[in-house]
mmCIF file of C-alpha atoms in Angstrom:
data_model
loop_
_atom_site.group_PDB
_atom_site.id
_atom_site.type_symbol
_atom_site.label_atom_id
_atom_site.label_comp_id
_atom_site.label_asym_id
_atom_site.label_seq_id
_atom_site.Cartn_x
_atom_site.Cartn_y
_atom_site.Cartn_z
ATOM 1 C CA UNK A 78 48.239 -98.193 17.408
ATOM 2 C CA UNK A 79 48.583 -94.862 15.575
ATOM 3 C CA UNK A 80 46.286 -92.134 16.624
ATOM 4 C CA UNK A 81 44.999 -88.382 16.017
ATOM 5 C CA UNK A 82 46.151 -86.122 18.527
ATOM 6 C CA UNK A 83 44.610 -82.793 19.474
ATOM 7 C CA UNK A 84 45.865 -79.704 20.769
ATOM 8 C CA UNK A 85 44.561 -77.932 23.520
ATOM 9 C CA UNK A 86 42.366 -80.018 25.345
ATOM 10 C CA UNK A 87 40.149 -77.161 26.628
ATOM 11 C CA UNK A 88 40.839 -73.519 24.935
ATOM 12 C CA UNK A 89 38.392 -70.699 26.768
ATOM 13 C CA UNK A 90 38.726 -67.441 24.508
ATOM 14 C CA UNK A 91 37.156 -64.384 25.024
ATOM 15 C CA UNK A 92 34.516 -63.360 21.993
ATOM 16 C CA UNK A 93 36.193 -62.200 19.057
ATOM 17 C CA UNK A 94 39.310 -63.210 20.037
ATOM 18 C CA UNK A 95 40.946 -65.730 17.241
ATOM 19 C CA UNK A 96 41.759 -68.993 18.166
ATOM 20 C CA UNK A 97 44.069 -71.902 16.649
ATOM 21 C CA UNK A 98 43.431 -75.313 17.335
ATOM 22 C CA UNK A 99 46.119 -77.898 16.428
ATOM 23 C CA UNK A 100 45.830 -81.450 15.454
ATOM 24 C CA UNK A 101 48.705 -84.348 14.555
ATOM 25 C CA UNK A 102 46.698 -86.705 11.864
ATOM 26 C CA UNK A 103 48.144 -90.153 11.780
ATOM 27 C CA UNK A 104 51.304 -90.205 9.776
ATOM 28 C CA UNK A 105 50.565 -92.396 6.425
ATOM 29 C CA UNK A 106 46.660 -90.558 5.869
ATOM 30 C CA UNK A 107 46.015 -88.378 3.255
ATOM 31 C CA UNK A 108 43.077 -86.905 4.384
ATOM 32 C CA UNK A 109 42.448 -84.368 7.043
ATOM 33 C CA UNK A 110 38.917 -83.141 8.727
ATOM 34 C CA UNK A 111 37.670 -80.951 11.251
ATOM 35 C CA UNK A 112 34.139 -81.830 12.553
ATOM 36 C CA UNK A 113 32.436 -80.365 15.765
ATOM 37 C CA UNK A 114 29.798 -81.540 18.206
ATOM 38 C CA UNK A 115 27.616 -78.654 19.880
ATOM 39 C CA UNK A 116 26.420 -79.757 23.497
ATOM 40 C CA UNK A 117 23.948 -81.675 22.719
ATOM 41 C CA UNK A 118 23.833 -82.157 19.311
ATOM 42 C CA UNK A 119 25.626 -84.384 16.637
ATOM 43 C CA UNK A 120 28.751 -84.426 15.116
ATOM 44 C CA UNK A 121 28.724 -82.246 11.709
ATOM 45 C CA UNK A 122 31.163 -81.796 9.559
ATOM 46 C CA UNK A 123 33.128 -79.216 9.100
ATOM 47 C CA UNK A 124 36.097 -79.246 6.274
ATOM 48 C CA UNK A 125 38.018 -81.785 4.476
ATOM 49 C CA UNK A 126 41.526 -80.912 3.457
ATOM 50 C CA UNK A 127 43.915 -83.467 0.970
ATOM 51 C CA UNK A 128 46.811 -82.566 -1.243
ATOM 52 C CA UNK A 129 47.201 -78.823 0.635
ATOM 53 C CA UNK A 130 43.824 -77.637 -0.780
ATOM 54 C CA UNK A 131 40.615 -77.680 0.567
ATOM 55 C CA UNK A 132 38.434 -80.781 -1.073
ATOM 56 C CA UNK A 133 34.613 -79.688 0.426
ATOM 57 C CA UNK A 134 33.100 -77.396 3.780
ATOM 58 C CA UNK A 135 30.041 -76.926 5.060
ATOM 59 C CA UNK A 136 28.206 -73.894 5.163
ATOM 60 C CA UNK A 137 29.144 -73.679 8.681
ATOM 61 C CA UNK A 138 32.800 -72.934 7.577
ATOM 62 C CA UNK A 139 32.379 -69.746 6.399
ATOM 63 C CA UNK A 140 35.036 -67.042 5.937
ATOM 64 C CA UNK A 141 35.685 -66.795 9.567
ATOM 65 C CA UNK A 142 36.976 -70.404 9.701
ATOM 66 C CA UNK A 143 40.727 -71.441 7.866
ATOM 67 C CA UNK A 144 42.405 -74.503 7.616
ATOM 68 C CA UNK A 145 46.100 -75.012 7.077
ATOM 69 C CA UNK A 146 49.005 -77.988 7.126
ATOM 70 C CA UNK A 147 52.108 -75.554 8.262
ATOM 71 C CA UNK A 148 54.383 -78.376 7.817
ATOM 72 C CA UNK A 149 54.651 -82.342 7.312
ATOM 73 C CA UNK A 150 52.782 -82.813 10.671
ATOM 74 C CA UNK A 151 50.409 -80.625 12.138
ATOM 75 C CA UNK A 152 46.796 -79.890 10.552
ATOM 76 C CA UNK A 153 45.179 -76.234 12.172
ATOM 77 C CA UNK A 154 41.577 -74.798 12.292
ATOM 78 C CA UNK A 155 41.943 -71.136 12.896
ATOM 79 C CA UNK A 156 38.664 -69.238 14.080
ATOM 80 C CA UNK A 157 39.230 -65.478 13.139
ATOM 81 C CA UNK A 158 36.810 -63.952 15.317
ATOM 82 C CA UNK A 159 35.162 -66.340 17.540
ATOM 83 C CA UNK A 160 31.245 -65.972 18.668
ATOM 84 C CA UNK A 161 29.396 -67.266 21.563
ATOM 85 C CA UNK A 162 27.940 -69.762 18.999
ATOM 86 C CA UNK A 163 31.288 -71.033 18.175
ATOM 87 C CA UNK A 164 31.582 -72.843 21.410
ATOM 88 C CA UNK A 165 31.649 -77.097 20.957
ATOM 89 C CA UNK A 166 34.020 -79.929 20.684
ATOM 90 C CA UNK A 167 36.104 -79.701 17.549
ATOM 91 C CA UNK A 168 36.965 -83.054 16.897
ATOM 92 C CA UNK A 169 39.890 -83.424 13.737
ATOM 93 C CA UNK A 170 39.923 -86.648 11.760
ATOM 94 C CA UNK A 171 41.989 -88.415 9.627
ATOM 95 C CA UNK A 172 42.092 -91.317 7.041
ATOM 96 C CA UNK A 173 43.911 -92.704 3.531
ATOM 97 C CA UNK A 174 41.231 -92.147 1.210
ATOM 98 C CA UNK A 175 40.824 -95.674 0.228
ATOM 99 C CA UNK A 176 37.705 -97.065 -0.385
ATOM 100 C CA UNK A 177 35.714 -98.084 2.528
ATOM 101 C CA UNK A 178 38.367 -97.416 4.866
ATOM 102 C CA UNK A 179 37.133 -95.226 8.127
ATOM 103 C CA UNK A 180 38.322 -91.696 9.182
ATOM 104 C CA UNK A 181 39.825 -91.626 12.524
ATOM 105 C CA UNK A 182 39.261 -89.404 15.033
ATOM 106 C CA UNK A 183 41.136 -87.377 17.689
ATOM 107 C CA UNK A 184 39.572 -86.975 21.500
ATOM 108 C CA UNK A 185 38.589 -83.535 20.705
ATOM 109 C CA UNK A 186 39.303 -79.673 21.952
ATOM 110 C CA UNK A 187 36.838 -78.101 23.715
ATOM 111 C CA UNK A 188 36.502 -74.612 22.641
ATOM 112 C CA UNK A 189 34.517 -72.385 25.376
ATOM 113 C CA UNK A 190 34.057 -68.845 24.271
ATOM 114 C CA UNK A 191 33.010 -66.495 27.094
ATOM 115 C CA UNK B 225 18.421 -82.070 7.513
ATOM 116 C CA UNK B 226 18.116 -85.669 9.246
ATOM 117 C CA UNK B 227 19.794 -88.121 6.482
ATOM 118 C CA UNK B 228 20.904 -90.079 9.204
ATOM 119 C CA UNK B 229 18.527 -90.761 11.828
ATOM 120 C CA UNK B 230 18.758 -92.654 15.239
ATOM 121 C CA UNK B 231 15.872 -92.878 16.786
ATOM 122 C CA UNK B 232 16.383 -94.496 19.974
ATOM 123 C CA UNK B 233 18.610 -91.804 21.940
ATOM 124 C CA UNK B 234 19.092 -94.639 24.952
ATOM 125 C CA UNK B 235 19.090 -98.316 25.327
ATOM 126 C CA UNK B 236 19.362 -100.499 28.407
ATOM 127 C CA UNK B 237 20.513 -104.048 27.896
ATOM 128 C CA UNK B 238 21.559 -106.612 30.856
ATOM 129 C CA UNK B 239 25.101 -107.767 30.451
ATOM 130 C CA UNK B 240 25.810 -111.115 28.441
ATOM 131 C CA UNK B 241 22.264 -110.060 26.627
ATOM 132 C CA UNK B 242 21.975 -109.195 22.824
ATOM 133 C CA UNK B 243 22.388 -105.312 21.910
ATOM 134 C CA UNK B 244 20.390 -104.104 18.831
ATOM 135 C CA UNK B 245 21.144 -100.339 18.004
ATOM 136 C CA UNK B 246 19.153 -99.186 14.634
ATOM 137 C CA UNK B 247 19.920 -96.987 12.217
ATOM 138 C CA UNK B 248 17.841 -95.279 9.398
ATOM 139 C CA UNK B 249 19.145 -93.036 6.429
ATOM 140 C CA UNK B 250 17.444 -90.842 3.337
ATOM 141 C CA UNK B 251 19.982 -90.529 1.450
ATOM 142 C CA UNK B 252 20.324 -92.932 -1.505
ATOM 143 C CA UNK B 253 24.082 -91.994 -2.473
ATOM 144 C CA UNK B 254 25.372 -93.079 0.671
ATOM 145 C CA UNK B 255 27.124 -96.397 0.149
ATOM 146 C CA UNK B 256 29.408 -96.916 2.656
ATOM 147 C CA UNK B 257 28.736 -97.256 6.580
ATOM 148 C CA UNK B 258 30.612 -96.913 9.792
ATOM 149 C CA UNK B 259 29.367 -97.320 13.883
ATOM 150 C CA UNK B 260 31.742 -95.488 16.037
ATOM 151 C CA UNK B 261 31.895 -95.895 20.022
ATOM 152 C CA UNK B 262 32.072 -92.771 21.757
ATOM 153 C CA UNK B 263 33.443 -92.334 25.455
ATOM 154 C CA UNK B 264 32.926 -89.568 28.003
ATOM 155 C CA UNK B 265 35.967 -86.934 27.299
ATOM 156 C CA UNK B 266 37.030 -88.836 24.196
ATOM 157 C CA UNK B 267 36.380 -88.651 20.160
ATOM 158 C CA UNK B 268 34.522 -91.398 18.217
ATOM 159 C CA UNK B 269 36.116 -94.716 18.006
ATOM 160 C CA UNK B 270 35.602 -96.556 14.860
ATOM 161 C CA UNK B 271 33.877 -99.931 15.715
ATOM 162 C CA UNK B 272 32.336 -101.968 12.126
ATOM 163 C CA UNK B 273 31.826 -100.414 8.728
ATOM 164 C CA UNK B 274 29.602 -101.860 5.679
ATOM 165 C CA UNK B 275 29.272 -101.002 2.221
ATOM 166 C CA UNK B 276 26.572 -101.011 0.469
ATOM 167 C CA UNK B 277 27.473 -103.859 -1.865
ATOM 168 C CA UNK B 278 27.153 -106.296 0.885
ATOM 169 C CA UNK B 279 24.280 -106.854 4.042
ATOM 170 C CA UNK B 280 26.232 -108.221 6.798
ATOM 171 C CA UNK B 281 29.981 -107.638 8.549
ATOM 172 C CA UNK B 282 30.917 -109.428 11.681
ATOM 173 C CA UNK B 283 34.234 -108.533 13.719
ATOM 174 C CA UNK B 284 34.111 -110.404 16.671
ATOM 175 C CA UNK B 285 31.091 -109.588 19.059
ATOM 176 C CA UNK B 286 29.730 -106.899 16.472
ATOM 177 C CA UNK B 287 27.965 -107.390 13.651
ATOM 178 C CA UNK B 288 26.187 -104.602 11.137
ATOM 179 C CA UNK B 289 23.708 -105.494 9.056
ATOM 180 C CA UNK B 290 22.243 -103.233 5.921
ATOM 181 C CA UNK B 291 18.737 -103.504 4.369
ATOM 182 C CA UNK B 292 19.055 -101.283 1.159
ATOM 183 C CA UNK B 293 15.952 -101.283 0.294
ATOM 184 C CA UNK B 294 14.456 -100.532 3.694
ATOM 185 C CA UNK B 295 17.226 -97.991 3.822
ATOM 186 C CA UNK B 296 17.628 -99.178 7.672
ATOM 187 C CA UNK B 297 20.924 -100.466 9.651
ATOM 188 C CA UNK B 298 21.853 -102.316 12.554
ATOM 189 C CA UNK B 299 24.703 -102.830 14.903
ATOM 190 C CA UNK B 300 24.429 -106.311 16.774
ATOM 191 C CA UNK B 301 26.403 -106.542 20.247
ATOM 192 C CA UNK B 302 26.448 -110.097 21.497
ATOM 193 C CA UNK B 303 27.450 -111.363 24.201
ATOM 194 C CA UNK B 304 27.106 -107.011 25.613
ATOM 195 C CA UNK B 305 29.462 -106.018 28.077
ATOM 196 C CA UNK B 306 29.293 -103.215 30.819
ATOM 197 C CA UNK B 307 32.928 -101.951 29.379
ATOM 198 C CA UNK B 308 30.265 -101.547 25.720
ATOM 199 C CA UNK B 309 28.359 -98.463 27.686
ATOM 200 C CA UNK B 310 28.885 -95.772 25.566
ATOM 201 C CA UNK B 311 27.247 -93.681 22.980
ATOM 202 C CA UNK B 312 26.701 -95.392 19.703
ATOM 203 C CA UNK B 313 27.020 -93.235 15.943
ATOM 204 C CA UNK B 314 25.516 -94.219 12.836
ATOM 205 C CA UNK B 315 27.306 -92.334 10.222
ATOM 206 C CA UNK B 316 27.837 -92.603 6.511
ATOM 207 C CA UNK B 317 29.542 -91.616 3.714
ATOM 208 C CA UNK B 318 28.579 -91.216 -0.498
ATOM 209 C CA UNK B 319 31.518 -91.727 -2.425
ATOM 210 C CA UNK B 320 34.314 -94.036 -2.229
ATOM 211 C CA UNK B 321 38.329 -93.581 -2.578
ATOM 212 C CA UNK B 322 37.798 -89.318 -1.902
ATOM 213 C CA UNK B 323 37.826 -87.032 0.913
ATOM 214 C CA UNK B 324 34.073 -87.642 1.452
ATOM 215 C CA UNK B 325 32.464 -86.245 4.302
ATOM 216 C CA UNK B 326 30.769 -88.182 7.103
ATOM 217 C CA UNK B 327 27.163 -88.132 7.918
ATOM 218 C CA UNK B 328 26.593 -88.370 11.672
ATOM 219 C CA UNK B 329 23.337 -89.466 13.516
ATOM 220 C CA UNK B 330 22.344 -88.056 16.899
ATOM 221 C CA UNK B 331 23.757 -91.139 18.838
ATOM 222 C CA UNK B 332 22.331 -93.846 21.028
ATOM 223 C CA UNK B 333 23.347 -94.015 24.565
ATOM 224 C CA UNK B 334 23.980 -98.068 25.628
ATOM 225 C CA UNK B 335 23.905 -99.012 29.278
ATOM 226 C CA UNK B 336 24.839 -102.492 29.792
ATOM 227 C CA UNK B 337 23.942 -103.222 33.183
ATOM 228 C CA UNK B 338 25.334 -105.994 35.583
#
């Protein structure tokens, strides 16, 4: 069966470093998203990305955060300058945009910022 | 902001028993549902979805349930299994056919014990 697949696993940066974190949506979606889950907390969202554009983000994505789809395959997150508060599981997700279909979800990059 | 609401963080059921995880929302746009199974080290799993132009889906041993106007859901396990432990999310999603955004609740943890 088809699957998301994230890239690093575990990424420890030092604050205010910038960090990229990589994801492979599954082939035939349209739709791209990066969530994250602070320890402890739920899963919010993040940014939804279709047709090479951004389509909503949460006030959590501010102008530190950047999406991008470098070529056919890969979907990126790019933290500029990361902050202590940045730390969580980033969790990418894709799906084909039709109605009442689910978004699918990698297994998730922790991001540890020391 | 708690649109999505789980208020049972843990639930202990004895295996071959009937699981009942609940689900309450605030948000009156939301029309489509999803329950997603969530493993130690690994991103949610899409389990059952609803929309909100119907009150019951069944796939196999899972069935949700919707009550509109009680603005309440359910995810039925039956017969649960210990290989079913695992957090539960509630999430949901206004808008159909677009790059919508999912709503996550804080999760419920199911033990199914032996």
């Amino acid at each position: 069966e088809p699957e998301v697949t994230q890239t690093p696993s575990h990424q420890v940066t030092q604050m205010g470093q910038e960090v990229i974190l990589r994801c492979v949506p599954i082939s035939n979606h349209l739709y791209f998203y990066w969530y994250r889950q602070i320890l402890g907390q739920k899963v919010e969202f993040l940014v939804s990305f279709y047709n090479n554009e951004i389509s909503e983000k949460s006030e959590i994505f501010d102008d530190q955060f950047s999406v991008e789809r470098p070529d056919g395959s890969n979907f990126t997150l790019k933290i500029r300058s990361t902050k202590l508060e940045d730390s969580a599981m980033y969790f990418c997700a894709s799906s084909t945009g039709v109605s009442y279909q689910p978004q699918h979800f990698g297994d998730g990059t922790r991001l540890s910022i020391l | 902001d708690q649109q999505v609401k789980q208020n049972s963080p843990s639930l202990s059921v004895q295996e071959g028993r009937i699981s009942i995880l609940n689900c309450d929302y605030t948000n009156s746009m939301f029309d489509y549902f999803l329950w997603y199974k969530k493993y130690p080290a690994e991103g949610p799993t899409f389990l059952i979805s609803i929309s909100s132009i119907k009150d019951k889906n069944e796939d196999g041993r899972f069935t949700v349930f919707l009550n509109k106007s009680a603005k309440h859901l359910s995810l039925h396990i039956v017969p649960s299994q210990p290989g079913d432990s695992a957090v539960y999310f509630c999430a949901a999603k206004a808008g159909t056919g677009t790059a919508s955004k999912l709503t996550f609740g804080t999760g419920t943890r199911l033990q199914v014990t032996l």
